[in-house]
Amino acid sequence: MEYNFTEIEKKWRNYWREHKIYKSDIDHSKPKFYVLDMFPYPSGAGLHVGHPLGYIASDIYTRYKKQKGYNVLHPMGYDAFGLPAEQYAIQTGMHPAITTMENIARYREQMDKIGFSYDWNREFKTCDPDYYKWTQWTFIQLFNSYYCFDAQQARPISELEEVFANQGSTGLNIAQTENILFSAEEWNSYSENDKQRTLLNYRLAYLADTWVNWCPKLGTVLANDEVVRGVSVRGGHPVERKLMKQWMLRVSAYAERLLQGLDNINWSDSLKEIQRNWIGRSEGAFVQFHIEGQEETLDIFTTRPDTIFGVSFMVLFPEHELIKKITTPEQQQEIGDYMKWVSSRSETERQTDVKKVSGAFTGAYVIHPFTGEKIPIWIAEYVLAGYGTGAIMAVPAHDSRDYAFAKHFNIPIREVVEGGNIAEEAFESKDGICINSDFITGMNVKEGGRAVIQQVVEKKIGYATVNYRLRDAIFSRQRYWGEPFPVYYKNELPYMLSENELPLELPEIDKFLPTEDGEPPLARAENWKTKEGYAYETSTMPGFAGSSAYYLRYMDPHNSKEHFSKESNEYWQNVDVYIGGSEHATGHLIYARFWNKFLFDLGLCVKDEPFEKLINQGMILAHSQFVYRILGTNQYVSHGLRYQYDTTPIHVHVNLVHNGVLDTEAFKAWQPDFANAEFILEDGKYRCGTEVEKMSKSYYNVQNPDDLIAKYGADTLRMYEMFLGPLELSKPWDTNGIEGVHRFIRKFWKLFFNRNNDLQISEEEPTPDEYKILHKTIKKIEEDNERFSFNTAVSTFMICVNELTDKKCDKRKILEPLTVLLSTYAPHIAEELWNALGHTASIYFATFPKYEEKYVLETAYNYPVSFNGKTRFQHTFPLDMPAKEIETAILQDPITQKWLEGKKPKKVIIVVGKIINIVL
RNA sequence: GCGGACGUGGCGUAAUUGGUAGCCGCGCUAGACUUAGGAUCUAGUACCGAGAGGUGUGGGGGUUCGAGUCCCCCCGUCCGCACCA
């Protein structure tokens, strides 16, 4: 029989599907294991070879774990709400649901050809009402919760209402937007509206005014990366900074837990570090400064309370609410001009010229709490609205930004920490002694800081605190293609639908554009339900809403009564291995952790962290190929000769190039422009230039998995993708190398079939040498699989097959277990051979073979030799060498001789395979 | 600027985790079989040298009997954050 991969792969794909081989169910007799891929957003372009990389890895691991006796959950679905489908709908009028379904069908078709072991029974899309019902449901729970720092968990908002009724808002350690103080009497006298308005200050999903990039023409809020130089990337419409009422998630309440949780999960250091930086914990102090001649105080956050005697000005962010109250009449004009200039600048502009110093003086002063000195209050762009209190005490001597500001506006610079050269630059080191600082002079920076905080606390003008860079997430999008909020408005205050009204389905609309008066597209839905005459929220939820808890839903995807059952969650717990790109480090992977922790607080899921282990697969890049057209002609010059002419490089399709040599005839046939192309060759060949770039249609460097599967088969593709290099590394695709893997697969096939293509398997007992090859391989493959080193595993297979081919080994006892090993990497061919060996059940249910140590052991061990306990060197001896002889050999070793200096050792301790200790 | 990762043949990579550097594959060279080869098989392939031999893991230093691996300094590449007080 010939190795006809097309037939074989089709045959087994059908068999697996018909026999529901990959169906998974709760099975308490086996340990569970959950392997998850980041589900894809199905774009119109289909999959290229980079997309399945992680899926192949997770599939191999799934199959491996299954063979190791685990009950494995390995589901797949689609992140189906999102921008591209909606933009496409705006251009073509085609409903996003239709294009999304088409794209999904295409993705599924491509994925099926690769031979994945997904349990497709559990498939769902985030745009299914059955699914987004639970996204909406969770939102309602967030709305009905607040965060208590003492309990370190989310609590029902009703509990807070009780507390307010009994003791008011003072002295509570809870997450809040602003610190509102009221007594129990005041609370009890509030109207229902006042109460609801106040509660928004504490809810985990809340409605608040926020600064956003607003594009009036597109009628939506835009993210920073969607705005360049003040205009929208799409359409080039002007964008303004606007204070808008938006739904927010109080992610910041979980900052500490999100940070602490990182210590207990098995993620890469770099990814944890990215999240730590994103959360941005910093310890410092809040301090109140009294504003001269006003009741008001100015609150600031600082990480350097020790430098409080070096303060020479204060700065507010340009839209700070105090500005109006404190600006003196003389400064009105200047401040007004500055604020106008600032508001004309987009977030991006602001970020591009951070070096530029700008600001304006309000004319007002604060009183220094210790010296009583008058300190001027400025406003400036470099102070951010969203961090701390939006105001700082500026210490130019010890902060480079304050330094630049002080130099620019000629403000005094006071040195309060010894050691710098403040005539030249700010001295930011935290190692130093405080000087010119009243009661902390002479202390080191740390002590000084503590002393200042103590004084500030005594004066009741501040306290030590921890501040986080992590901000609350804006949760509304003025879009159509997303989850509708289960929210209606009464007296301009939001109320939630009840659970039996869910899902609130996305209504049909005539056009996917905002309304004339700037309402989101949902406002076009004329016959959309309204609740008792009150209007629904017209924004939809952002992309991360649907992807924040999908892994939980896979545990129990068809449950219509609950998000997922308690039983399923108690069995499957959380994801053991999660594979996906690192681009989600500060988005999805933060939101999902937040979301999971919230559900954990509600007692719905048993694990606090959703993803125990995370693997970031690298990106697959491409070698783009270039030809060099001589300017103004249709002549093309080979890469090595291109500098002899004036040329422009032109991207050429990678399929027209083999090992750097252009197929000139195929090139002529490729595009009409090139039909009459002439070539200037080197060594009789046209050599192309190459460059590593991202895979993109416009670079003609996209490799489509379908083409490769047609040419080499899915098994070859799977193994080659793994063979390319370590999973985590980004690496360029190089189709040339695939031949080597294909050769391996055919070689493996030939171990079973003789020259006439007849199955030829010997039932003879293998030789020890043959056993050694097998057991070495089992051990190595097991180790490689465990550490996700699939590239070295493929090499191991190749070595094994080379060795067996040399020995012309056709013994069943060798080949059968090898087939089981290979089935995780190349499931189709393995299944075919397994079947040929006489098995009727699928190889998927085979057990991972055990290796026998006696065949695996090398002939020698390295003995580390230590003198008086300190390891000195290692010595290699054959395994079967008696201990006495080892001792003699060690003592005769020149290094031992040198160390002994002629003395006789008291004792020599030998533990085979471990350590040799010589004691004097 | 801050933080992280990395640097090994012509190329992708490997190295029992401190123990013979370069496994496996691509490419290349030679040969065999072929009407033919972008098929298959065999042998070779880090560099210098005819050879014995010598040199080699970005550069420099250190620890060690022993360093690609550990420590310090420099150079370079990639990624993340970026006025976070």
PDB file of N, CA and C in Angstrom, chain A residues 17-59:
ATOM      1  N   ARG A  17     -15.221  11.691  13.201  1.00  0.00           N
ATOM      2  CA  ARG A  17     -16.456  12.456  13.339  1.00  0.00           C
ATOM      3  C   ARG A  17     -17.646  11.524  13.576  1.00  0.00           C
ATOM      4  N   GLU A  18     -17.718  10.494  12.739  1.00  0.00           N
ATOM      5  CA  GLU A  18     -18.866   9.589  12.830  1.00  0.00           C
ATOM      6  C   GLU A  18     -18.907   8.851  14.166  1.00  0.00           C
ATOM      7  N   HIS A  19     -17.750   8.514  14.702  1.00  0.00           N
ATOM      8  CA  HIS A  19     -17.729   7.763  15.947  1.00  0.00           C
ATOM      9  C   HIS A  19     -17.607   8.664  17.175  1.00  0.00           C
ATOM     10  N   LYS A  20     -17.696   9.982  16.949  1.00  0.00           N
ATOM     11  CA  LYS A  20     -17.633  10.947  18.057  1.00  0.00           C
ATOM     12  C   LYS A  20     -16.457  10.644  18.992  1.00  0.00           C
ATOM     13  N   ILE A  21     -15.326  10.389  18.390  1.00  0.00           N
ATOM     14  CA  ILE A  21     -14.132   9.990  19.145  1.00  0.00           C
ATOM     15  C   ILE A  21     -13.746  11.055  20.184  1.00  0.00           C
ATOM     16  N   TYR A  22     -13.890  12.309  19.832  1.00  0.00           N
ATOM     17  CA  TYR A  22     -13.333  13.367  20.679  1.00  0.00           C
ATOM     18  C   TYR A  22     -14.343  13.982  21.641  1.00  0.00           C
ATOM     19  N   LYS A  23     -15.452  13.309  21.810  1.00  0.00           N
ATOM     20  CA  LYS A  23     -16.457  13.798  22.745  1.00  0.00           C
ATOM     21  C   LYS A  23     -15.932  13.622  24.171  1.00  0.00           C
ATOM     22  N   SER A  24     -16.108  14.632  25.000  1.00  0.00           N
ATOM     23  CA  SER A  24     -15.620  14.512  26.376  1.00  0.00           C
ATOM     24  C   SER A  24     -16.765  14.731  27.353  1.00  0.00           C
ATOM     25  N   ASP A  25     -16.742  13.965  28.435  1.00  0.00           N
ATOM     26  CA  ASP A  25     -17.771  14.087  29.457  1.00  0.00           C
ATOM     27  C   ASP A  25     -17.132  14.015  30.831  1.00  0.00           C
ATOM     28  N   ILE A  26     -17.870  14.462  31.801  1.00  0.00           N
ATOM     29  CA  ILE A  26     -17.402  14.343  33.170  1.00  0.00           C
ATOM     30  C   ILE A  26     -17.213  12.860  33.497  1.00  0.00           C
ATOM     31  N   ASP A  27     -16.051  12.527  34.051  1.00  0.00           N
ATOM     32  CA  ASP A  27     -15.764  11.136  34.389  1.00  0.00           C
ATOM     33  C   ASP A  27     -14.940  11.143  35.670  1.00  0.00           C
ATOM     34  N   HIS A  28     -15.613  10.857  36.775  1.00  0.00           N
ATOM     35  CA  HIS A  28     -14.948  10.985  38.071  1.00  0.00           C
ATOM     36  C   HIS A  28     -13.903   9.904  38.326  1.00  0.00           C
ATOM     37  N   SER A  29     -13.850   8.903  37.436  1.00  0.00           N
ATOM     38  CA  SER A  29     -12.853   7.856  37.640  1.00  0.00           C
ATOM     39  C   SER A  29     -11.484   8.292  37.133  1.00  0.00           C
ATOM     40  N   LYS A  30     -11.438   9.419  36.433  1.00  0.00           N
ATOM     41  CA  LYS A  30     -10.168   9.884  35.879  1.00  0.00           C
ATOM     42  C   LYS A  30      -9.862  11.304  36.337  1.00  0.00           C
ATOM     43  N   PRO A  31      -8.573  11.644  36.451  1.00  0.00           N
ATOM     44  CA  PRO A  31      -8.244  13.038  36.733  1.00  0.00           C
ATOM     45  C   PRO A  31      -8.557  13.899  35.524  1.00  0.00           C
ATOM     46  N   LYS A  32      -8.996  15.107  35.759  1.00  0.00           N
ATOM     47  CA  LYS A  32      -9.360  15.987  34.637  1.00  0.00           C
ATOM     48  C   LYS A  32      -8.158  16.779  34.158  1.00  0.00           C
ATOM     49  N   PHE A  33      -8.214  17.222  32.934  1.00  0.00           N
ATOM     50  CA  PHE A  33      -7.211  18.154  32.419  1.00  0.00           C
ATOM     51  C   PHE A  33      -7.886  19.040  31.383  1.00  0.00           C
ATOM     52  N   TYR A  34      -7.624  20.338  31.465  1.00  0.00           N
ATOM     53  CA  TYR A  34      -8.302  21.295  30.592  1.00  0.00           C
ATOM     54  C   TYR A  34      -7.254  22.017  29.757  1.00  0.00           C
ATOM     55  N   VAL A  35      -7.290  21.774  28.459  1.00  0.00           N
ATOM     56  CA  VAL A  35      -6.358  22.431  27.529  1.00  0.00           C
ATOM     57  C   VAL A  35      -7.160  23.379  26.649  1.00  0.00           C
ATOM     58  N   LEU A  36      -6.784  24.642  26.660  1.00  0.00           N
ATOM     59  CA  LEU A  36      -7.581  25.634  25.933  1.00  0.00           C
ATOM     60  C   LEU A  36      -6.719  26.479  24.999  1.00  0.00           C
ATOM     61  N   ASP A  37      -7.257  26.737  23.812  1.00  0.00           N
ATOM     62  CA  ASP A  37      -6.672  27.724  22.900  1.00  0.00           C
ATOM     63  C   ASP A  37      -7.424  29.026  23.040  1.00  0.00           C
ATOM     64  N   MET A  38      -6.731  30.131  22.804  1.00  0.00           N
ATOM     65  CA  MET A  38      -7.455  31.395  22.703  1.00  0.00           C
ATOM     66  C   MET A  38      -8.303  31.301  21.447  1.00  0.00           C
ATOM     67  N   PHE A  39      -9.616  31.383  21.643  1.00  0.00           N
ATOM     68  CA  PHE A  39     -10.480  31.197  20.474  1.00  0.00           C
ATOM     69  C   PHE A  39     -10.305  32.355  19.491  1.00  0.00           C
ATOM     70  N   PRO A  40     -10.464  32.073  18.196  1.00  0.00           N
ATOM     71  CA  PRO A  40     -10.133  33.078  17.188  1.00  0.00           C
ATOM     72  C   PRO A  40     -11.281  34.039  16.911  1.00  0.00           C
ATOM     73  N   TYR A  41     -10.910  35.236  16.453  1.00  0.00           N
ATOM     74  CA  TYR A  41     -11.878  36.111  15.822  1.00  0.00           C
ATOM     75  C   TYR A  41     -11.861  35.751  14.351  1.00  0.00           C
ATOM     76  N   PRO A  42     -12.960  35.247  13.796  1.00  0.00           N
ATOM     77  CA  PRO A  42     -12.920  34.772  12.413  1.00  0.00           C
ATOM     78  C   PRO A  42     -12.928  35.927  11.413  1.00  0.00           C
ATOM     79  N   SER A  43     -11.776  36.243  10.888  1.00  0.00           N
ATOM     80  CA  SER A  43     -11.684  37.339   9.925  1.00  0.00           C
ATOM     81  C   SER A  43     -11.957  36.797   8.538  1.00  0.00           C
ATOM     82  N   GLY A  44     -12.141  37.697   7.602  1.00  0.00           N
ATOM     83  CA  GLY A  44     -12.503  37.295   6.250  1.00  0.00           C
ATOM     84  C   GLY A  44     -11.374  36.628   5.485  1.00  0.00           C
ATOM     85  N   ALA A  45     -10.140  36.810   5.969  1.00  0.00           N
ATOM     86  CA  ALA A  45      -8.990  36.340   5.193  1.00  0.00           C
ATOM     87  C   ALA A  45      -8.717  34.848   5.370  1.00  0.00           C
ATOM     88  N   GLY A  46      -9.370  34.190   6.313  1.00  0.00           N
ATOM     89  CA  GLY A  46      -9.086  32.776   6.552  1.00  0.00           C
ATOM     90  C   GLY A  46      -7.797  32.596   7.332  1.00  0.00           C
ATOM     91  N   LEU A  47      -7.432  31.339   7.529  1.00  0.00           N
ATOM     92  CA  LEU A  47      -6.234  31.030   8.322  1.00  0.00           C
ATOM     93  C   LEU A  47      -4.992  31.034   7.445  1.00  0.00           C
ATOM     94  N   HIS A  48      -3.887  31.554   7.977  1.00  0.00           N
ATOM     95  CA  HIS A  48      -2.615  31.272   7.316  1.00  0.00           C
ATOM     96  C   HIS A  48      -1.809  30.373   8.253  1.00  0.00           C
ATOM     97  N   VAL A  49      -0.640  29.943   7.828  1.00  0.00           N
ATOM     98  CA  VAL A  49       0.075  28.910   8.583  1.00  0.00           C
ATOM     99  C   VAL A  49       0.428  29.341  10.007  1.00  0.00           C
ATOM    100  N   GLY A  50       0.417  30.646  10.271  1.00  0.00           N
ATOM    101  CA  GLY A  50       0.735  31.108  11.609  1.00  0.00           C
ATOM    102  C   GLY A  50      -0.366  30.819  12.614  1.00  0.00           C
ATOM    103  N   HIS A  51      -1.621  30.892  12.166  1.00  0.00           N
ATOM    104  CA  HIS A  51      -2.729  30.724  13.106  1.00  0.00           C
ATOM    105  C   HIS A  51      -2.769  29.370  13.797  1.00  0.00           C
ATOM    106  N   PRO A  52      -2.605  28.278  13.055  1.00  0.00           N
ATOM    107  CA  PRO A  52      -2.785  26.978  13.725  1.00  0.00           C
ATOM    108  C   PRO A  52      -1.618  26.554  14.604  1.00  0.00           C
ATOM    109  N   LEU A  53      -0.535  27.308  14.638  1.00  0.00           N
ATOM    110  CA  LEU A  53       0.646  26.903  15.406  1.00  0.00           C
ATOM    111  C   LEU A  53       0.294  26.509  16.836  1.00  0.00           C
ATOM    112  N   GLY A  54      -0.400  27.417  17.513  1.00  0.00           N
ATOM    113  CA  GLY A  54      -0.773  27.143  18.890  1.00  0.00           C
ATOM    114  C   GLY A  54      -1.795  26.023  18.987  1.00  0.00           C
ATOM    115  N   TYR A  55      -2.687  25.950  17.990  1.00  0.00           N
ATOM    116  CA  TYR A  55      -3.723  24.915  18.014  1.00  0.00           C
ATOM    117  C   TYR A  55      -3.092  23.534  17.866  1.00  0.00           C
ATOM    118  N   ILE A  56      -2.061  23.453  17.025  1.00  0.00           N
ATOM    119  CA  ILE A  56      -1.388  22.168  16.823  1.00  0.00           C
ATOM    120  C   ILE A  56      -0.705  21.760  18.125  1.00  0.00           C
ATOM    121  N   ALA A  57      -0.031  22.719  18.747  1.00  0.00           N
ATOM    122  CA  ALA A  57       0.651  22.432  20.008  1.00  0.00           C
ATOM    123  C   ALA A  57      -0.350  21.949  21.054  1.00  0.00           C
ATOM    124  N   SER A  58      -1.463  22.641  21.179  1.00  0.00           N
ATOM    125  CA  SER A  58      -2.440  22.255  22.198  1.00  0.00           C
ATOM    126  C   SER A  58      -3.064  20.902  21.854  1.00  0.00           C
ATOM    127  N   ASP A  59      -3.185  20.628  20.574  1.00  0.00           N
ATOM    128  CA  ASP A  59      -3.759  19.344  20.159  1.00  0.00           C
ATOM    129  C   ASP A  59      -2.814  18.202  20.529  1.00  0.00           C
TER     130      ASP A  59
END
